[in-house]
Amino acid sequence: MSDTESTKIKILNAAFALYGQNLGRKISLSSIAKTVGISKTAIYRHFESKEALEQEMHDIFYNDVCDFLYSIQHKTDENPEYDMLSDIIIYLCGKRNEIFYFMSTVPDFNSSDLYLRFKNKGIRFLDDAFNPDGSVKDAYLYNRALFIGASMLVFIVCRFKVMECAPDRVKDSAFFAQSLVNLLKCGLRLDAQSITLTQMSLIDEKCRKSVADIPEVPRILQAIAAVIKQDGLPNVTVESVANQLGMAKSSLYCWFDNKAEMLHTLAKDEMCQLGKIILQNISEEDNIVKKVYAMMETILLYFIKHRQCFPVFKWMQLQHLADGESSSFGAGMNAKFSNFFSKIDFFKDFDLGISIKDSALIDSWIFSIPVILITSSWMNDYSEAVMQASLKDIFFMLIKGIC
């Protein structure tokens, strides 16, 4: 390997490592150069721009994932799907930096494009869910794949955070993988008979009424969402938001010290509003199964109505994941959610080998599923009716598993 190739690899490794330490935050070329021990100018000898560097990181991650998936897709054991899932989880447990890079820079992805990319690499295990042109062939199988992927992401990220704080209290990845596969197979083991389709329809209507009169998204949050859509999540600045609003950035600095304070302050009231609506809706239900469904349905309908604040909310969720917290509602409201879900004996049958409270895991899992569903649905231009049907499929997978 030449010195030029060696330096290029060091730059890529440093960039991945910095994203692994800074989930959802902007990584500068200067910080990458400092990590490698070279000048910022030297990076341009290997990459024309930061975009070119991130594109190569993107390609490296996708190609590595595709190569791995191709290598395991021909399992011939008694339960090939579950063995494959276990292998995938173990593989992803060793990809913290790459996963955090992906979550920070590619939070929205088109599932049809992803399938076509897999297909072009010879990966065929999603063929039953998609048509050859990338459109969805079987909605249930598509929702199942989405549920599995979203669930794996939530628990793997939780494991990363526990390993960062208390690695001696985390069991090995093989144990974690097998336990997580068993959890996906069985779900929360709640009684699906505790809720009927008629009752779900009544909850739908109640949740719809609860979000009908919420105030419009504030203009400044709309501006932030527009900047996120145009420039990407990590590249939002106070100046870019000011430009979107048609005002001087000094005006925003009169109110906020930095970007993080601006986003947290502006999104706090929005998230508290959502949290209060969820708490009200779930408090009116008479069993835990209905409460879980009411929470998921409220989140879905809230963001359908307040779509413009969704990118800011996702940024906040990334920050809370980076800090090892379950959701974006604040400690007091999080405690109230935990009280609702503490009745689910999560680890009675499933020890995932990570030291984290049952209720915090359940809260994070239940909350993340509709968020990921919304992201995927909007990227694929799905209607609200399709999103509603998908939520119901995924809800039953959550409570009784994918078997």
Coordinates of C-alpha atoms in Angstrom, one line a residue:
M1 CA 0.0 0.0 0.0
S2 CA 1.4 3.4 -1.0
D3 CA 1.6 6.3 1.4
T4 CA -1.2 8.1 -0.6
E5 CA -3.5 5.1 -0.2
S6 CA -2.6 4.8 3.5
T7 CA -3.5 8.4 4.1
K8 CA -6.8 8.1 2.3
I9 CA -7.7 5.1 4.4
K10 CA -6.8 7.0 7.6
I11 CA -9.0 9.9 6.5
L12 CA -11.9 7.6 5.9
N13 CA -11.4 5.8 9.2
A14 CA -11.1 9.1 11.1
A15 CA -14.3 10.3 9.5
F16 CA -16.2 7.2 10.5
A17 CA -14.8 7.3 14.0
L18 CA -15.8 11.0 14.5
Y19 CA -19.4 10.2 13.4
G20 CA -19.4 7.3 15.8
Q21 CA -18.7 9.8 18.6
N22 CA -21.0 12.5 17.4
L23 CA -24.4 11.0 16.4
G24 CA -26.4 13.6 14.4
R25 CA -23.8 16.3 14.6
K26 CA -21.8 18.0 11.9
I27 CA -18.3 16.7 11.4
S28 CA -15.9 19.2 9.9
L29 CA -12.9 18.5 7.6
S30 CA -10.8 20.3 10.2
S31 CA -11.7 17.8 12.9
I32 CA -11.0 14.9 10.5
A33 CA -7.6 16.4 9.6
K34 CA -6.7 17.0 13.3
T35 CA -7.6 13.3 14.1
V36 CA -5.4 12.1 11.2
G37 CA -2.6 14.5 12.0
I38 CA -2.6 16.3 8.6
S39 CA -3.7 19.7 7.4
K40 CA -7.2 20.3 6.1
T41 CA -5.7 21.2 2.7
A42 CA -4.1 17.7 2.6
I43 CA -7.6 16.1 2.6
Y44 CA -8.2 17.7 -0.8
R45 CA -5.4 15.7 -2.3
H46 CA -7.6 12.6 -1.8
F47 CA -11.1 14.0 -2.0
E48 CA -12.4 16.9 -4.1
S49 CA -14.8 18.0 -1.4
K50 CA -16.5 17.0 1.8
E51 CA -19.4 15.7 -0.3
A52 CA -17.0 13.5 -2.2
L53 CA -15.6 12.1 1.1
E54 CA -19.1 11.4 2.4
Q55 CA -20.1 9.7 -0.9
E56 CA -17.1 7.4 -0.6
M57 CA -18.1 6.6 3.0
H58 CA -21.6 6.0 1.8
D59 CA -20.4 3.6 -0.9
I60 CA -18.0 1.8 1.5
F61 CA -20.8 1.1 4.0
Y62 CA -23.3 0.0 1.4
N63 CA -20.9 -2.2 -0.4
D64 CA -19.7 -3.8 2.9
V65 CA -23.3 -4.5 3.9
C66 CA -24.1 -5.9 0.5
D67 CA -21.1 -8.2 0.5
F68 CA -22.0 -9.5 3.9
L69 CA -25.7 -10.1 3.1
Y70 CA -24.7 -11.9 -0.1
S71 CA -22.4 -14.2 1.8
I72 CA -25.2 -15.3 4.2
Q73 CA -28.3 -15.4 2.0
H74 CA -28.0 -19.1 1.2
K75 CA -28.4 -20.5 4.7
T76 CA -29.5 -24.1 4.6
D77 CA -30.2 -24.7 8.3
E78 CA -33.5 -25.7 9.7
N79 CA -34.5 -22.0 10.4
P80 CA -32.6 -20.0 7.8
E81 CA -34.4 -16.7 8.3
Y82 CA -33.8 -16.5 12.0
D83 CA -30.2 -17.7 11.6
M84 CA -29.7 -14.9 9.0
L85 CA -31.2 -12.3 11.4
S86 CA -28.8 -13.5 14.1
D87 CA -25.8 -13.2 11.8
I88 CA -27.0 -9.7 10.7
I89 CA -27.3 -8.5 14.3
I90 CA -23.8 -9.8 15.2
Y91 CA -22.4 -8.1 12.1
L92 CA -24.1 -4.8 12.9
C93 CA -22.9 -4.9 16.5
G94 CA -19.4 -4.5 15.1
K95 CA -20.4 -1.5 12.9
R96 CA -21.1 1.3 15.5
N97 CA -19.2 4.0 13.6
E98 CA -20.7 3.1 10.2
I99 CA -24.3 2.9 11.7
F100 CA -23.9 6.3 13.4
Y101 CA -22.6 7.8 10.2
F102 CA -25.6 6.4 8.3
M103 CA -28.1 7.7 10.9
S104 CA -26.5 11.1 10.9
T105 CA -26.2 11.6 7.1
V106 CA -28.8 9.4 5.6
P107 CA -31.8 9.5 8.0
D108 CA -34.3 9.2 5.1
F109 CA -34.0 6.5 2.6
N110 CA -36.2 5.1 -0.1
S111 CA -36.9 1.4 0.5
S112 CA -37.4 0.8 -3.2
D113 CA -34.0 2.2 -4.1
L114 CA -32.5 0.1 -1.3
Y115 CA -34.1 -3.1 -2.6
L116 CA -32.9 -2.3 -6.2
R117 CA -29.4 -1.8 -4.9
F118 CA -29.5 -5.1 -3.1
K119 CA -31.0 -6.8 -6.1
N120 CA -28.2 -5.5 -8.3
K121 CA -25.7 -7.0 -5.9
G122 CA -27.4 -10.4 -6.2
I123 CA -29.2 -10.2 -2.8
R124 CA -32.6 -11.8 -3.2
F125 CA -34.1 -12.4 0.2
L126 CA -36.5 -9.4 -0.2
D127 CA -37.8 -10.6 -3.5
D128 CA -41.1 -11.7 -2.0
A129 CA -41.8 -8.2 -0.7
F130 CA -40.8 -6.2 -3.8
N131 CA -41.6 -6.3 -7.5
P132 CA -38.7 -6.3 -10.0
D133 CA -39.1 -2.5 -10.5
G134 CA -38.8 -1.8 -6.7
S135 CA -42.4 -1.2 -6.0
V136 CA -44.0 -3.1 -3.0
K137 CA -45.5 -6.5 -4.0
D138 CA -46.6 -7.7 -0.6
A139 CA -47.5 -5.0 1.9
Y140 CA -47.4 -7.3 4.9
L141 CA -44.0 -8.7 4.1
Y142 CA -42.8 -5.1 3.5
N143 CA -44.1 -4.0 6.9
R144 CA -42.5 -7.1 8.5
A145 CA -39.1 -6.2 7.0
L146 CA -39.6 -2.6 8.2
F147 CA -40.5 -3.7 11.7
I148 CA -37.5 -6.1 11.9
G149 CA -35.1 -3.4 10.6
A150 CA -36.4 -0.7 12.9
S151 CA -36.4 -3.0 15.9
M152 CA -32.8 -4.1 15.3
L153 CA -31.7 -0.5 15.0
V154 CA -33.3 0.6 18.2
F155 CA -31.8 -2.2 20.3
I156 CA -28.4 -2.2 18.7
V157 CA -28.1 1.6 19.3
C158 CA -29.2 1.0 23.0
R159 CA -26.5 -1.7 23.3
F160 CA -23.9 0.7 21.8
K161 CA -24.7 3.3 24.5
V162 CA -24.6 0.8 27.3
M163 CA -21.2 -0.5 26.1
E164 CA -19.9 3.1 26.0
C165 CA -20.8 3.6 29.7
A166 CA -20.5 0.1 31.2
P167 CA -18.9 -2.4 28.9
D168 CA -18.5 -4.9 31.7
R169 CA -22.3 -5.2 32.0
V170 CA -22.9 -6.1 28.4
K171 CA -23.0 -9.7 27.3
D172 CA -21.3 -10.8 24.0
S173 CA -22.9 -10.1 20.6
A174 CA -23.9 -13.7 19.9
F175 CA -26.0 -13.8 23.1
F176 CA -27.5 -10.4 22.3
A177 CA -28.3 -11.5 18.7
Q178 CA -30.0 -14.8 19.8
S179 CA -32.0 -13.0 22.5
L180 CA -33.1 -10.2 20.1
V181 CA -34.2 -12.7 17.4
N182 CA -36.3 -14.5 20.1
L183 CA -37.8 -11.1 21.0
L184 CA -38.7 -10.4 17.4
K185 CA -40.2 -13.8 17.0
C186 CA -42.5 -13.4 20.1
G187 CA -42.9 -9.6 20.5
L188 CA -44.0 -8.3 23.9
R189 CA -46.2 -11.4 24.4
L190 CA -49.2 -9.3 25.0
D191 CA -52.7 -10.6 24.5
A192 CA -53.8 -9.6 20.9
Q193 CA -57.4 -10.6 21.8
S194 CA -57.4 -7.6 24.2
I195 CA -58.1 -5.3 21.3
T196 CA -60.5 -5.7 18.4
L197 CA -60.5 -4.0 15.0
T198 CA -63.6 -2.1 16.1
Q199 CA -61.9 -0.9 19.2
M200 CA -58.9 0.1 17.1
S201 CA -61.2 2.2 14.9
L202 CA -62.6 3.9 17.9
I203 CA -59.1 4.7 19.1
D204 CA -58.2 6.0 15.7
E205 CA -61.1 8.4 15.8
K206 CA -60.3 9.6 19.3
C207 CA -56.6 10.2 18.4
R208 CA -57.7 12.0 15.3
K209 CA -59.8 14.4 17.3
S210 CA -57.0 14.9 19.8
V211 CA -54.7 16.4 17.2
A212 CA -57.4 18.2 15.1
D213 CA -57.0 21.6 16.9
I214 CA -53.3 21.7 17.6
P215 CA -51.7 25.1 16.6
E216 CA -49.9 25.5 13.3
V217 CA -46.1 24.8 13.2
P218 CA -44.3 28.1 14.2
R219 CA -42.7 29.9 11.3
I220 CA -39.2 29.4 12.6
L221 CA -39.6 25.7 12.9
Q222 CA -40.9 25.6 9.3
A223 CA -37.7 27.4 8.3
I224 CA -35.5 24.9 10.2
A225 CA -37.3 22.0 8.5
A226 CA -36.8 23.6 5.1
V227 CA -33.1 24.0 5.7
I228 CA -32.8 20.3 6.9
K229 CA -34.6 19.2 3.7
Q230 CA -32.2 21.3 1.5
D231 CA -28.9 20.9 3.3
G232 CA -29.2 17.8 5.5
L233 CA -29.5 17.4 9.2
P234 CA -25.9 18.0 10.3
N235 CA -25.5 21.1 8.1
V236 CA -28.1 23.3 9.7
T237 CA -26.7 26.5 11.0
V238 CA -28.2 29.6 12.7
E239 CA -27.2 31.6 9.6
S240 CA -28.9 29.2 7.2
V241 CA -32.1 29.4 9.3
A242 CA -31.9 33.2 9.4
N243 CA -31.5 33.3 5.6
Q244 CA -34.6 31.1 5.2
L245 CA -36.5 33.5 7.4
G246 CA -35.1 36.5 5.5
M247 CA -33.6 38.0 8.6
A248 CA -30.1 38.7 10.0
K249 CA -28.5 35.9 12.0
S250 CA -27.7 38.4 14.7
S251 CA -31.4 38.6 15.4
L252 CA -31.5 34.9 16.1
Y253 CA -28.4 35.2 18.3
C254 CA -30.4 37.6 20.5
W255 CA -32.6 34.6 21.4
F256 CA -30.2 31.6 21.2
D257 CA -26.5 31.1 21.9
N258 CA -26.0 28.3 19.3
K259 CA -27.7 25.9 16.9
A260 CA -28.3 23.2 19.5
E261 CA -30.0 25.7 21.9
M262 CA -32.1 27.0 19.1
L263 CA -33.4 23.6 18.0
H264 CA -34.0 22.3 21.5
T265 CA -35.8 25.4 22.6
L266 CA -38.0 25.6 19.6
A267 CA -38.8 21.9 19.5
K268 CA -39.4 21.6 23.3
D269 CA -42.9 23.0 23.3
E270 CA -43.8 21.0 20.2
M271 CA -42.6 17.7 21.9
C272 CA -44.3 18.6 25.2
Q273 CA -47.5 19.2 23.3
L274 CA -47.2 15.8 21.6
G275 CA -46.3 14.1 24.9
K276 CA -49.4 15.6 26.7
I277 CA -51.7 14.4 23.9
I278 CA -50.2 10.9 24.0
L279 CA -50.5 10.7 27.8
Q280 CA -54.1 11.8 27.6
N281 CA -55.0 9.3 24.9
I282 CA -53.3 6.3 26.6
S283 CA -54.7 7.2 30.0
E284 CA -58.3 6.7 28.6
E285 CA -57.6 3.1 27.6
D286 CA -58.4 0.2 30.0
N287 CA -55.6 -2.2 29.1
I288 CA -51.9 -2.1 28.1
V289 CA -52.5 -3.4 24.6
K290 CA -54.9 -0.5 23.8
K291 CA -52.4 2.0 25.4
V292 CA -49.6 0.8 23.2
Y293 CA -51.8 1.1 20.1
A294 CA -53.1 4.6 21.2
M295 CA -49.5 5.8 21.6
M296 CA -48.4 4.6 18.2
E297 CA -51.5 6.0 16.5
T298 CA -51.2 9.4 18.2
I299 CA -47.6 9.7 17.0
L300 CA -48.6 8.8 13.5
L301 CA -51.5 11.2 13.3
Y302 CA -49.6 14.1 15.0
F303 CA -46.8 14.1 12.5
I304 CA -49.1 13.6 9.6
K305 CA -50.7 16.9 10.7
H306 CA -47.5 18.6 11.7
R307 CA -45.2 17.2 9.0
Q308 CA -43.1 20.3 8.9
C309 CA -41.8 19.8 12.4
F310 CA -40.9 16.1 11.8
P311 CA -37.3 16.8 10.6
V312 CA -36.5 18.8 13.8
F313 CA -38.1 16.1 15.9
K314 CA -35.8 13.4 14.3
W315 CA -32.8 15.6 15.1
M316 CA -33.8 15.7 18.7
Q317 CA -34.3 11.9 18.8
L318 CA -30.8 11.5 17.5
Q319 CA -29.4 13.7 20.2
H320 CA -31.4 11.7 22.8
L321 CA -30.1 8.5 21.4
A322 CA -26.6 9.9 21.5
D323 CA -27.1 10.7 25.2
G324 CA -28.6 7.3 25.9
E325 CA -32.1 8.6 26.6
S326 CA -35.3 7.0 25.5
S327 CA -37.3 9.9 24.1
S328 CA -37.5 13.7 23.6
F329 CA -40.3 14.6 26.1
G330 CA -38.1 15.5 29.1
A331 CA -37.4 13.7 32.3
G332 CA -40.8 14.3 34.0
M333 CA -42.9 13.2 31.1
N334 CA -40.6 10.2 30.3
A335 CA -41.2 9.1 33.9
K336 CA -45.0 9.1 33.3
F337 CA -44.6 7.0 30.2
S338 CA -42.4 4.6 32.1
N339 CA -45.1 4.2 34.7
F340 CA -47.6 3.1 32.0
F341 CA -45.2 0.6 30.5
S342 CA -43.6 -0.7 33.7
K343 CA -46.4 -3.3 33.9
I344 CA -44.9 -5.1 30.9
D345 CA -42.5 -7.6 32.3
F346 CA -40.1 -7.2 29.4
F347 CA -37.2 -9.3 30.6
K348 CA -39.2 -12.1 32.2
D349 CA -38.5 -14.2 29.1
F350 CA -35.9 -12.1 27.3
D351 CA -32.5 -11.1 28.7
L352 CA -30.8 -9.0 26.0
G353 CA -27.6 -8.8 28.0
I354 CA -27.7 -5.0 28.3
S355 CA -28.2 -3.1 31.6
I356 CA -31.1 -0.8 30.9
K357 CA -34.5 -0.5 32.5
D358 CA -37.3 -2.5 31.0
S359 CA -39.7 0.5 30.7
A360 CA -37.0 2.7 29.0
L361 CA -36.4 0.1 26.4
I362 CA -40.1 -0.4 25.8
D363 CA -40.7 3.3 25.6
S364 CA -37.9 3.7 23.0
W365 CA -39.1 0.7 21.0
I366 CA -42.8 1.7 20.8
F367 CA -42.0 5.3 20.1
S368 CA -39.4 4.6 17.3
I369 CA -41.5 2.2 15.3
P370 CA -44.1 4.8 14.0
V371 CA -41.3 7.4 13.5
I372 CA -39.4 5.0 11.2
L373 CA -42.7 4.0 9.5
I374 CA -43.5 7.7 8.8
T375 CA -40.0 8.3 7.4
S376 CA -40.2 5.3 5.1
S377 CA -43.8 6.1 4.0
W378 CA -43.1 9.7 3.0
M379 CA -39.9 8.7 1.1
N380 CA -42.1 6.3 -0.8
D381 CA -45.0 8.7 -1.3
Y382 CA -47.5 6.5 0.6
S383 CA -51.0 7.7 1.4
E384 CA -52.3 8.2 4.9
A385 CA -54.5 5.1 4.4
V386 CA -51.5 3.0 3.5
M387 CA -49.6 4.3 6.6
Q388 CA -52.6 3.5 8.8
A389 CA -52.8 -0.1 7.5
S390 CA -49.0 -0.5 7.9
L391 CA -49.2 0.8 11.5
K392 CA -51.8 -1.9 12.4
D393 CA -49.7 -4.7 10.8
I394 CA -46.6 -3.5 12.8
F395 CA -48.6 -3.0 16.0
F396 CA -49.6 -6.7 16.0
M397 CA -46.0 -7.7 15.3
L398 CA -44.9 -5.6 18.3
I399 CA -47.3 -7.2 20.7
K400 CA -47.2 -10.8 19.5
G401 CA -44.1 -11.2 17.3
I402 CA -43.3 -12.1 13.7
C403 CA -43.9 -15.9 13.9

